[in-house]
Amino acid sequence: MIPAQFDYVRPSSLAEAVQALSAGGEDAKVIAGGQSLLPLLRLRLAHPDLLVDIGGLGELAGVRDAGDALVIGGMTTIHSLISDPLIREHCGLIAAAAGTVADPAIRHRATIGGSLAHADPAGDLPTVISALDATLVATGPGGPREIAPADFFVDYLTTALAPGEILTAVRVPKLGPGWGFRYEKFQPTAQAWAIVGVAALARRADGQVAEARIGLTNMGTVPVRARAAEAAAAGAEASREALAAAAANADEGTDPPDDLRAAADYRRHLARVLTGRALAGAAGAG
Ligand SMILES: Cc1cc2nc3c(=O)[nH]c(=O)nc-3n(C[C@H](O)[C@H](O)[C@H](O)COP(=O)(O)OP(=O)(O)OC[C@H]3O[C@@H](n4cnc5c(N)ncnc54)[C@H](O)[C@@H]3O)c2cc1C
């Protein structure tokens, strides 16, 4: 189908973009890589009056070292997340998950900002950002503000971004020594969306997992932290068996969808199994 008519602007600075977006109010939308928005426009599931194209804002692309954290610009493509040397050195989980997103053609256009702002619970990057305890930076007419993932992802395809706000960056704490990671994604075919995904981080010390962080993809309307499994993994022996046992409650507190692709109970089973595998991988035990 052909999208409904809309006005289009392509600002050359962030200030201009915020101004245009604010002036458009609820009827204006940002377009970044267009990989999610264009299909919605063509299906007429979205019909903004104004599109603000932020594709020309080079200032929002790239990764910067900010001491104890990396700052990833909102317009950084998913493709560049895979190979960026800073990300690979300090936050390799992002590169690992980015490599599972869609296919290379989509990854070259799609952006981290678009992926997070779209807030699809089957998206891989929202889960990873949650597990990494990152901070999202939204810039509106009042300047930038920082939002924790638990506050940013509000509901299915819904975020805390206010009209006029652009997701300009993500601030990701660097992983210190001893931390390992693994992203496990169960997908029906290569390059497909996750039926369930698990992002695990583990800090290993003296043959044990000293600390664990686990995010679940597609186990609710927003990315979910598997807090019960995180608590069970802390102090567990860094072995496959012990971490599979720690993952037994990984689905606690989740509300997975029950749809044509998978039943909710099956997703719960996957969450437990994949969490055990992801924890073992993160702890260097499997
Ligand atoms: C065939 C296909 C397969 C896919 N498979 C996967 C997959 O396996 N895993 C996965 O995680 N994703 C997958 N995706 C989704 C893809 O990663 C997203 O389309 C993409 O990340 C969205 O980014 P974008 O830059 O294209 O955003 P756009 O499509 O431009 O925008 C998406 C939404 O975010 C808003 N937006 C964009 N940027 C900003 C910003 N900086 N600030 C505020 N709002 C903003 C837009 O207004 C719009 O509402 C798939 C997509 C397709 C088409």
mmCIF file of C-alpha atoms and ligand atoms in Angstrom:
data_model
loop_
_atom_site.group_PDB
_atom_site.id
_atom_site.type_symbol
_atom_site.label_atom_id
_atom_site.label_comp_id
_atom_site.label_asym_id
_atom_site.label_seq_id
_atom_site.Cartn_x
_atom_site.Cartn_y
_atom_site.Cartn_z
ATOM 1 C CA MET A 1 0.000 0.000 0.000
ATOM 2 C CA ILE A 2 1.023 3.612 -0.390
ATOM 3 C CA PRO A 3 1.448 5.604 2.845
ATOM 4 C CA ALA A 4 -0.982 8.400 3.682
ATOM 5 C CA GLN A 5 0.317 11.846 2.825
ATOM 6 C CA PHE A 6 2.786 13.480 5.231
ATOM 7 C CA ASP A 7 5.147 16.438 5.355
ATOM 8 C CA TYR A 8 8.863 15.686 5.483
ATOM 9 C CA VAL A 9 11.811 17.624 6.878
ATOM 10 C CA ARG A 10 15.484 16.657 7.072
ATOM 11 C CA PRO A 11 17.130 18.931 9.659
ATOM 12 C CA SER A 12 20.861 19.492 9.681
ATOM 13 C CA SER A 13 21.273 19.872 13.456
ATOM 14 C CA LEU A 14 19.847 18.277 16.591
ATOM 15 C CA ALA A 15 18.445 21.629 17.719
ATOM 16 C CA GLU A 16 16.521 21.984 14.426
ATOM 17 C CA ALA A 17 15.258 18.411 14.680
ATOM 18 C CA VAL A 18 13.965 18.926 18.233
ATOM 19 C CA GLN A 19 12.318 22.163 17.173
ATOM 20 C CA ALA A 20 10.590 20.560 14.184
ATOM 21 C CA LEU A 21 9.470 17.573 16.238
ATOM 22 C CA SER A 22 8.137 19.737 19.063
ATOM 23 C CA ALA A 23 6.249 21.970 16.646
ATOM 24 C CA GLY A 24 4.614 18.857 15.147
ATOM 25 C CA GLY A 25 3.503 17.585 18.592
ATOM 26 C CA GLU A 26 1.691 14.215 18.715
ATOM 27 C CA ASP A 27 1.344 14.165 14.911
ATOM 28 C CA ALA A 28 5.090 14.244 14.206
ATOM 29 C CA LYS A 29 7.396 11.250 14.136
ATOM 30 C CA VAL A 30 11.132 10.734 13.883
ATOM 31 C CA ILE A 31 12.379 8.571 11.050
ATOM 32 C CA ALA A 32 15.851 7.046 11.448
ATOM 33 C CA GLY A 33 16.677 3.912 9.417
ATOM 34 C CA GLY A 34 13.016 3.474 8.460
ATOM 35 C CA GLN A 35 13.168 -0.309 8.808
ATOM 36 C CA SER A 36 10.244 -0.502 11.238
ATOM 37 C CA LEU A 37 8.484 2.769 10.487
ATOM 38 C CA LEU A 38 8.228 2.454 6.704
ATOM 39 C CA PRO A 39 6.315 -0.865 6.831
ATOM 40 C CA LEU A 40 3.931 0.692 9.378
ATOM 41 C CA LEU A 41 3.384 3.700 7.099
ATOM 42 C CA ARG A 42 2.772 1.495 4.089
ATOM 43 C CA LEU A 43 0.246 -0.596 6.029
ATOM 44 C CA ARG A 44 -1.283 2.663 7.310
ATOM 45 C CA LEU A 45 -0.845 1.461 10.883
ATOM 46 C CA ALA A 46 0.957 4.763 11.466
ATOM 47 C CA HIS A 47 -0.141 7.999 9.812
ATOM 48 C CA PRO A 48 1.923 10.928 11.079
ATOM 49 C CA ASP A 49 1.392 14.375 9.554
ATOM 50 C CA LEU A 50 5.120 15.099 9.699
ATOM 51 C CA LEU A 51 8.245 12.962 9.438
ATOM 52 C CA VAL A 52 11.450 14.402 10.896
ATOM 53 C CA ASP A 53 14.319 12.554 9.206
ATOM 54 C CA ILE A 54 17.328 12.457 11.529
ATOM 55 C CA GLY A 55 19.449 10.548 9.013
ATOM 56 C CA GLY A 56 21.573 13.626 8.327
ATOM 57 C CA LEU A 57 22.614 14.161 11.957
ATOM 58 C CA GLY A 58 26.151 12.815 11.915
ATOM 59 C CA GLU A 59 26.561 14.114 15.487
ATOM 60 C CA LEU A 60 24.254 11.276 16.638
ATOM 61 C CA ALA A 61 26.238 8.470 14.998
ATOM 62 C CA GLY A 62 29.193 6.616 16.470
ATOM 63 C CA VAL A 63 30.598 5.361 19.748
ATOM 64 C CA ARG A 64 32.574 7.460 22.224
ATOM 65 C CA ASP A 65 34.720 6.435 25.196
ATOM 66 C CA ALA A 66 33.510 8.337 28.260
ATOM 67 C CA GLY A 67 35.793 6.857 30.898
ATOM 68 C CA ASP A 68 33.813 4.232 32.792
ATOM 69 C CA ALA A 69 31.136 4.046 30.084
ATOM 70 C CA LEU A 70 30.636 4.062 26.331
ATOM 71 C CA VAL A 71 28.256 6.571 24.787
ATOM 72 C CA ILE A 72 26.558 5.166 21.683
ATOM 73 C CA GLY A 73 24.844 7.735 19.477
ATOM 74 C CA GLY A 74 21.207 7.054 18.636
ATOM 75 C CA MET A 75 21.927 7.021 14.881
ATOM 76 C CA THR A 76 24.624 4.347 15.162
ATOM 77 C CA THR A 77 23.640 1.533 12.820
ATOM 78 C CA ILE A 78 23.196 -2.006 14.058
ATOM 79 C CA HIS A 79 25.792 -3.076 11.521
ATOM 80 C CA SER A 80 28.447 -0.843 13.058
ATOM 81 C CA LEU A 81 27.657 -2.130 16.571
ATOM 82 C CA ILE A 82 28.916 -5.549 15.478
ATOM 83 C CA SER A 83 32.394 -4.419 14.510
ATOM 84 C CA ASP A 84 33.019 -1.296 16.598
ATOM 85 C CA PRO A 85 36.300 -1.846 18.487
ATOM 86 C CA LEU A 86 35.179 -0.016 21.653
ATOM 87 C CA ILE A 87 31.987 -2.048 21.845
ATOM 88 C CA ARG A 88 33.823 -5.294 21.233
ATOM 89 C CA GLU A 89 36.341 -4.477 23.951
ATOM 90 C CA HIS A 90 34.035 -3.144 26.664
ATOM 91 C CA CYS A 91 30.436 -4.217 25.938
ATOM 92 C CA GLY A 92 30.760 -7.279 23.686
ATOM 93 C CA LEU A 93 27.234 -8.432 24.522
ATOM 94 C CA ILE A 94 25.888 -5.631 22.300
ATOM 95 C CA ALA A 95 27.971 -6.808 19.344
ATOM 96 C CA ALA A 96 26.920 -10.417 19.913
ATOM 97 C CA ALA A 97 23.212 -9.578 19.979
ATOM 98 C CA ALA A 98 23.438 -7.089 17.091
ATOM 99 C CA GLY A 99 24.835 -9.867 14.907
ATOM 100 C CA THR A 100 21.568 -11.789 15.341
ATOM 101 C CA VAL A 101 19.291 -8.910 14.260
ATOM 102 C CA ALA A 102 17.556 -9.398 10.904
ATOM 103 C CA ASP A 103 19.883 -9.542 7.886
ATOM 104 C CA PRO A 104 22.838 -7.425 6.713
ATOM 105 C CA ALA A 105 20.728 -5.196 4.452
ATOM 106 C CA ILE A 106 18.446 -4.239 7.339
ATOM 107 C CA ARG A 107 21.334 -3.904 9.809
ATOM 108 C CA HIS A 108 23.087 -1.383 7.543
ATOM 109 C CA ARG A 109 20.107 0.988 7.775
ATOM 110 C CA ALA A 110 18.517 0.198 11.152
ATOM 111 C CA THR A 111 19.802 2.176 14.139
ATOM 112 C CA ILE A 112 20.154 1.488 17.842
ATOM 113 C CA GLY A 113 17.937 4.500 18.569
ATOM 114 C CA GLY A 114 15.232 3.195 16.246
ATOM 115 C CA SER A 115 15.404 -0.275 17.709
ATOM 116 C CA LEU A 116 15.025 1.019 21.276
ATOM 117 C CA ALA A 117 12.403 3.675 20.478
ATOM 118 C CA HIS A 118 10.332 1.136 18.533
ATOM 119 C CA ALA A 119 10.234 -0.976 21.740
ATOM 120 C CA ASP A 120 9.228 -4.275 20.176
ATOM 121 C CA PRO A 121 9.363 -6.881 22.984
ATOM 122 C CA ALA A 122 10.822 -9.331 20.442
ATOM 123 C CA GLY A 123 13.670 -6.900 19.723
ATOM 124 C CA ASP A 124 17.113 -8.028 20.808
ATOM 125 C CA LEU A 125 18.751 -4.718 21.690
ATOM 126 C CA PRO A 126 16.182 -3.549 24.289
ATOM 127 C CA THR A 127 16.898 -6.709 26.294
ATOM 128 C CA VAL A 128 20.652 -6.280 26.050
ATOM 129 C CA ILE A 129 20.473 -2.636 27.089
ATOM 130 C CA SER A 130 18.360 -3.653 30.104
ATOM 131 C CA ALA A 131 20.783 -6.408 31.154
ATOM 132 C CA LEU A 132 23.720 -4.004 30.850
ATOM 133 C CA ASP A 133 22.040 -1.468 33.184
ATOM 134 C CA ALA A 134 22.535 1.175 30.498
ATOM 135 C CA THR A 135 21.010 4.653 30.574
ATOM 136 C CA LEU A 136 19.001 6.108 27.702
ATOM 137 C CA VAL A 137 19.443 9.780 26.885
ATOM 138 C CA ALA A 138 16.433 11.605 25.449
ATOM 139 C CA THR A 139 16.787 15.164 24.184
ATOM 140 C CA GLY A 140 13.797 17.484 23.928
ATOM 141 C CA PRO A 141 13.122 21.217 24.038
ATOM 142 C CA GLY A 142 14.229 21.284 27.705
ATOM 143 C CA GLY A 143 17.577 19.622 26.930
ATOM 144 C CA PRO A 144 18.742 16.071 27.623
ATOM 145 C CA ARG A 145 17.385 13.774 30.341
ATOM 146 C CA GLU A 146 18.498 10.301 31.380
ATOM 147 C CA ILE A 147 16.092 7.372 31.672
ATOM 148 C CA ALA A 148 16.703 3.888 33.117
ATOM 149 C CA PRO A 149 15.566 0.971 30.906
ATOM 150 C CA ALA A 150 12.917 -0.088 33.464
ATOM 151 C CA ASP A 151 11.318 3.366 33.118
ATOM 152 C CA PHE A 152 11.945 3.757 29.370
ATOM 153 C CA PHE A 153 10.108 0.611 28.190
ATOM 154 C CA VAL A 154 6.531 1.248 29.288
ATOM 155 C CA ASP A 155 4.461 -1.276 27.308
ATOM 156 C CA TYR A 156 4.210 -3.017 23.921
ATOM 157 C CA LEU A 157 5.702 -0.585 21.341
ATOM 158 C CA THR A 158 5.454 2.176 23.949
ATOM 159 C CA THR A 159 8.252 4.137 25.604
ATOM 160 C CA ALA A 160 8.613 7.025 28.026
ATOM 161 C CA LEU A 161 9.735 9.358 25.191
ATOM 162 C CA ALA A 162 7.572 12.481 25.234
ATOM 163 C CA PRO A 163 6.392 14.194 22.024
ATOM 164 C CA GLY A 164 9.310 16.352 20.854
ATOM 165 C CA GLU A 165 11.975 14.070 22.353
ATOM 166 C CA ILE A 166 14.677 12.264 20.383
ATOM 167 C CA LEU A 167 16.617 9.307 21.749
ATOM 168 C CA THR A 168 20.058 10.783 21.212
ATOM 169 C CA ALA A 169 22.339 8.301 22.976
ATOM 170 C CA VAL A 170 22.706 5.245 25.136
ATOM 171 C CA ARG A 171 25.263 5.294 27.928
ATOM 172 C CA VAL A 172 26.572 1.806 28.649
ATOM 173 C CA PRO A 173 28.809 1.063 31.670
ATOM 174 C CA LYS A 174 31.966 -0.762 30.615
ATOM 175 C CA LEU A 175 32.190 -4.343 31.786
ATOM 176 C CA GLY A 176 35.078 -4.685 34.218
ATOM 177 C CA PRO A 177 37.487 -7.588 34.642
ATOM 178 C CA GLY A 178 35.986 -11.026 35.272
ATOM 179 C CA TRP A 179 32.746 -10.369 33.385
ATOM 180 C CA GLY A 180 31.643 -12.675 30.576
ATOM 181 C CA PHE A 181 28.517 -12.593 28.434
ATOM 182 C CA ARG A 182 26.369 -14.675 26.093
ATOM 183 C CA TYR A 183 23.268 -13.922 24.006
ATOM 184 C CA GLU A 184 21.121 -16.979 23.299
ATOM 185 C CA LYS A 185 18.351 -16.545 20.741
ATOM 186 C CA PHE A 186 15.814 -19.179 19.774
ATOM 187 C CA GLN A 187 14.522 -18.355 16.312
ATOM 188 C CA PRO A 188 12.514 -20.469 13.867
ATOM 189 C CA THR A 189 14.864 -19.688 10.961
ATOM 190 C CA ALA A 190 18.146 -17.845 10.554
ATOM 191 C CA GLN A 191 17.768 -14.037 10.679
ATOM 192 C CA ALA A 192 14.232 -14.229 12.139
ATOM 193 C CA TRP A 193 12.860 -12.479 15.210
ATOM 194 C CA ALA A 194 13.409 -14.217 18.552
ATOM 195 C CA ILE A 195 10.751 -16.542 19.874
ATOM 196 C CA VAL A 196 12.677 -16.102 23.116
ATOM 197 C CA GLY A 197 16.093 -14.553 23.699
ATOM 198 C CA VAL A 198 18.318 -14.413 26.781
ATOM 199 C CA ALA A 199 21.087 -11.911 27.455
ATOM 200 C CA ALA A 200 23.307 -13.082 30.314
ATOM 201 C CA LEU A 201 26.263 -11.449 32.050
ATOM 202 C CA ALA A 202 28.256 -13.196 34.743
ATOM 203 C CA ARG A 203 31.202 -12.106 36.859
ATOM 204 C CA ARG A 204 33.310 -15.077 37.724
ATOM 205 C CA ALA A 205 35.605 -15.281 40.773
ATOM 206 C CA ASP A 206 37.264 -18.323 42.348
ATOM 207 C CA GLY A 207 35.300 -20.836 40.260
ATOM 208 C CA GLN A 208 31.957 -19.291 41.192
ATOM 209 C CA VAL A 209 29.557 -16.774 39.719
ATOM 210 C CA ALA A 210 29.906 -13.766 41.988
ATOM 211 C CA GLU A 211 27.213 -11.721 40.226
ATOM 212 C CA ALA A 212 24.798 -12.294 37.324
ATOM 213 C CA ARG A 213 22.491 -10.163 35.221
ATOM 214 C CA ILE A 214 19.898 -11.669 32.905
ATOM 215 C CA GLY A 215 17.523 -10.034 30.417
ATOM 216 C CA LEU A 216 14.745 -11.866 28.579
ATOM 217 C CA THR A 217 13.475 -11.088 25.073
ATOM 218 C CA ASN A 218 9.803 -11.680 24.169
ATOM 219 C CA MET A 219 8.758 -12.834 27.639
ATOM 220 C CA GLY A 220 6.362 -9.922 28.238
ATOM 221 C CA THR A 221 5.354 -6.622 26.702
ATOM 222 C CA VAL A 222 8.704 -5.080 27.682
ATOM 223 C CA PRO A 223 12.213 -6.484 28.246
ATOM 224 C CA VAL A 224 12.215 -8.446 31.502
ATOM 225 C CA ARG A 225 15.021 -8.982 34.039
ATOM 226 C CA ALA A 226 15.062 -12.565 35.390
ATOM 227 C CA ARG A 227 15.648 -11.469 38.972
ATOM 228 C CA ALA A 228 14.994 -14.868 40.593
ATOM 229 C CA ALA A 229 17.586 -16.547 38.360
ATOM 230 C CA GLU A 230 20.035 -13.675 38.915
ATOM 231 C CA ALA A 231 19.758 -14.238 42.672
ATOM 232 C CA ALA A 232 20.068 -18.023 42.312
ATOM 233 C CA ALA A 233 23.148 -17.727 40.097
ATOM 234 C CA ALA A 234 24.997 -15.426 42.508
ATOM 235 C CA GLY A 235 27.285 -17.671 44.539
ATOM 236 C CA ALA A 236 26.645 -20.744 42.375
ATOM 237 C CA GLU A 237 29.492 -22.886 41.115
ATOM 238 C CA ALA A 238 30.512 -21.874 37.571
ATOM 239 C CA SER A 239 29.460 -25.205 36.057
ATOM 240 C CA ARG A 240 26.807 -26.084 33.508
ATOM 241 C CA GLU A 241 24.834 -28.190 35.981
ATOM 242 C CA ALA A 242 24.801 -25.579 38.749
ATOM 243 C CA LEU A 243 23.825 -22.789 36.354
ATOM 244 C CA ALA A 244 21.077 -24.874 34.742
ATOM 245 C CA ALA A 245 19.693 -25.342 38.254
ATOM 246 C CA ALA A 246 19.974 -21.593 38.911
ATOM 247 C CA ALA A 247 17.936 -21.005 35.738
ATOM 248 C CA ALA A 248 14.989 -23.107 36.962
ATOM 249 C CA ASN A 249 13.043 -19.963 37.945
ATOM 250 C CA ALA A 250 14.100 -17.827 34.985
ATOM 251 C CA ASP A 251 10.487 -17.403 33.866
ATOM 252 C CA GLU A 252 9.309 -16.169 37.285
ATOM 253 C CA GLY A 253 7.464 -12.867 36.947
ATOM 254 C CA THR A 254 7.185 -13.064 33.154
ATOM 255 C CA ASP A 255 4.054 -12.908 31.030
ATOM 256 C CA PRO A 256 5.036 -14.354 27.642
ATOM 257 C CA PRO A 257 2.778 -14.038 24.592
ATOM 258 C CA ASP A 258 0.741 -17.031 23.464
ATOM 259 C CA ASP A 259 0.575 -16.775 19.681
ATOM 260 C CA LEU A 260 0.848 -18.718 16.427
ATOM 261 C CA ARG A 261 4.635 -18.838 16.702
ATOM 262 C CA ALA A 262 4.776 -20.374 20.190
ATOM 263 C CA ALA A 263 2.580 -21.159 23.184
ATOM 264 C CA ALA A 264 3.274 -19.265 26.396
ATOM 265 C CA ASP A 265 4.257 -22.464 28.234
ATOM 266 C CA TYR A 266 6.729 -23.333 25.522
ATOM 267 C CA ARG A 267 8.271 -19.869 25.828
ATOM 268 C CA ARG A 268 8.594 -20.375 29.601
ATOM 269 C CA HIS A 269 10.402 -23.657 28.967
ATOM 270 C CA LEU A 270 12.697 -21.954 26.442
ATOM 271 C CA ALA A 271 13.458 -19.138 28.878
ATOM 272 C CA ARG A 272 14.625 -21.637 31.503
ATOM 273 C CA VAL A 273 16.725 -23.720 29.117
ATOM 274 C CA LEU A 274 18.273 -20.737 27.306
ATOM 275 C CA THR A 275 19.033 -18.971 30.590
ATOM 276 C CA GLY A 276 20.989 -22.007 31.785
ATOM 277 C CA ARG A 277 22.955 -22.055 28.537
ATOM 278 C CA ALA A 278 23.519 -18.305 28.480
ATOM 279 C CA LEU A 279 24.700 -18.263 32.103
ATOM 280 C CA ALA A 280 27.093 -21.142 31.459
ATOM 281 C CA GLY A 281 28.452 -19.367 28.391
ATOM 282 C CA ALA A 282 28.831 -16.089 30.276
ATOM 283 C CA ALA A 283 30.625 -17.832 33.144
ATOM 284 C CA GLY A 284 32.980 -19.649 30.781
ATOM 285 C CA ALA A 285 31.450 -23.031 31.633
ATOM 286 C CA GLY A 286 29.854 -23.987 28.354
HETATM 287 C C1 LIG B 1 12.440 -8.140 8.172
HETATM 288 C C2 LIG B 1 12.861 -7.540 9.506
HETATM 289 C C3 LIG B 1 13.443 -8.364 10.449
HETATM 290 C C4 LIG B 1 13.851 -7.839 11.664
HETATM 291 N N1 LIG B 1 14.406 -8.678 12.599
HETATM 292 C C5 LIG B 1 14.797 -8.172 13.787
HETATM 293 C C6 LIG B 1 15.394 -9.003 14.775
HETATM 294 O O1 LIG B 1 15.641 -10.187 14.581
HETATM 295 N N2 LIG B 1 15.737 -8.446 15.961
HETATM 296 C C7 LIG B 1 15.507 -7.114 16.228
HETATM 297 O O2 LIG B 1 15.830 -6.670 17.317
HETATM 298 N N3 LIG B 1 14.956 -6.307 15.306
HETATM 299 C C8 LIG B 1 14.597 -6.804 14.101
HETATM 300 N N4 LIG B 1 14.046 -5.990 13.170
HETATM 301 C C9 LIG B 1 13.763 -4.609 13.549
HETATM 302 C C10 LIG B 1 14.849 -3.679 13.169
HETATM 303 O O3 LIG B 1 15.971 -3.923 13.974
HETATM 304 C C11 LIG B 1 14.221 -2.347 13.457
HETATM 305 O O4 LIG B 1 13.447 -2.099 12.332
HETATM 306 C C12 LIG B 1 15.153 -1.258 13.604
HETATM 307 O O5 LIG B 1 16.003 -1.500 14.669
HETATM 308 C C13 LIG B 1 14.457 0.071 13.789
HETATM 309 O O6 LIG B 1 15.440 1.013 13.610
HETATM 310 P P1 LIG B 1 15.283 2.131 12.500
HETATM 311 O O7 LIG B 1 16.471 2.998 12.654
HETATM 312 O O8 LIG B 1 15.030 1.535 11.186
HETATM 313 O O9 LIG B 1 13.984 2.878 13.054
HETATM 314 P P2 LIG B 1 12.770 3.527 12.252
HETATM 315 O O10 LIG B 1 12.044 2.478 11.504
HETATM 316 O O11 LIG B 1 13.196 4.725 11.522
HETATM 317 O O12 LIG B 1 11.877 4.003 13.494
HETATM 318 C C14 LIG B 1 11.242 3.066 14.339
HETATM 319 C C15 LIG B 1 10.466 3.814 15.418
HETATM 320 O O13 LIG B 1 11.351 4.463 16.312
HETATM 321 C C16 LIG B 1 11.198 5.884 16.272
HETATM 322 N N5 LIG B 1 12.546 6.424 16.306
HETATM 323 C C17 LIG B 1 13.583 6.036 15.516
HETATM 324 N N6 LIG B 1 14.717 6.633 15.916
HETATM 325 C C18 LIG B 1 14.393 7.414 16.977
HETATM 326 C C19 LIG B 1 15.145 8.266 17.820
HETATM 327 N N7 LIG B 1 16.491 8.394 17.704
HETATM 328 N N8 LIG B 1 14.477 8.938 18.803
HETATM 329 C C20 LIG B 1 13.148 8.791 18.951
HETATM 330 N N9 LIG B 1 12.384 7.986 18.188
HETATM 331 C C21 LIG B 1 13.005 7.303 17.216
HETATM 332 C C22 LIG B 1 10.414 6.193 15.005
HETATM 333 O O14 LIG B 1 9.633 7.354 15.152
HETATM 334 C C23 LIG B 1 9.569 4.932 14.882
HETATM 335 O O15 LIG B 1 8.453 5.028 15.742
HETATM 336 C C24 LIG B 1 13.648 -6.467 11.940
HETATM 337 C C25 LIG B 1 13.083 -5.629 10.970
HETATM 338 C C26 LIG B 1 12.691 -6.149 9.764
HETATM 339 C C27 LIG B 1 12.094 -5.216 8.747
#
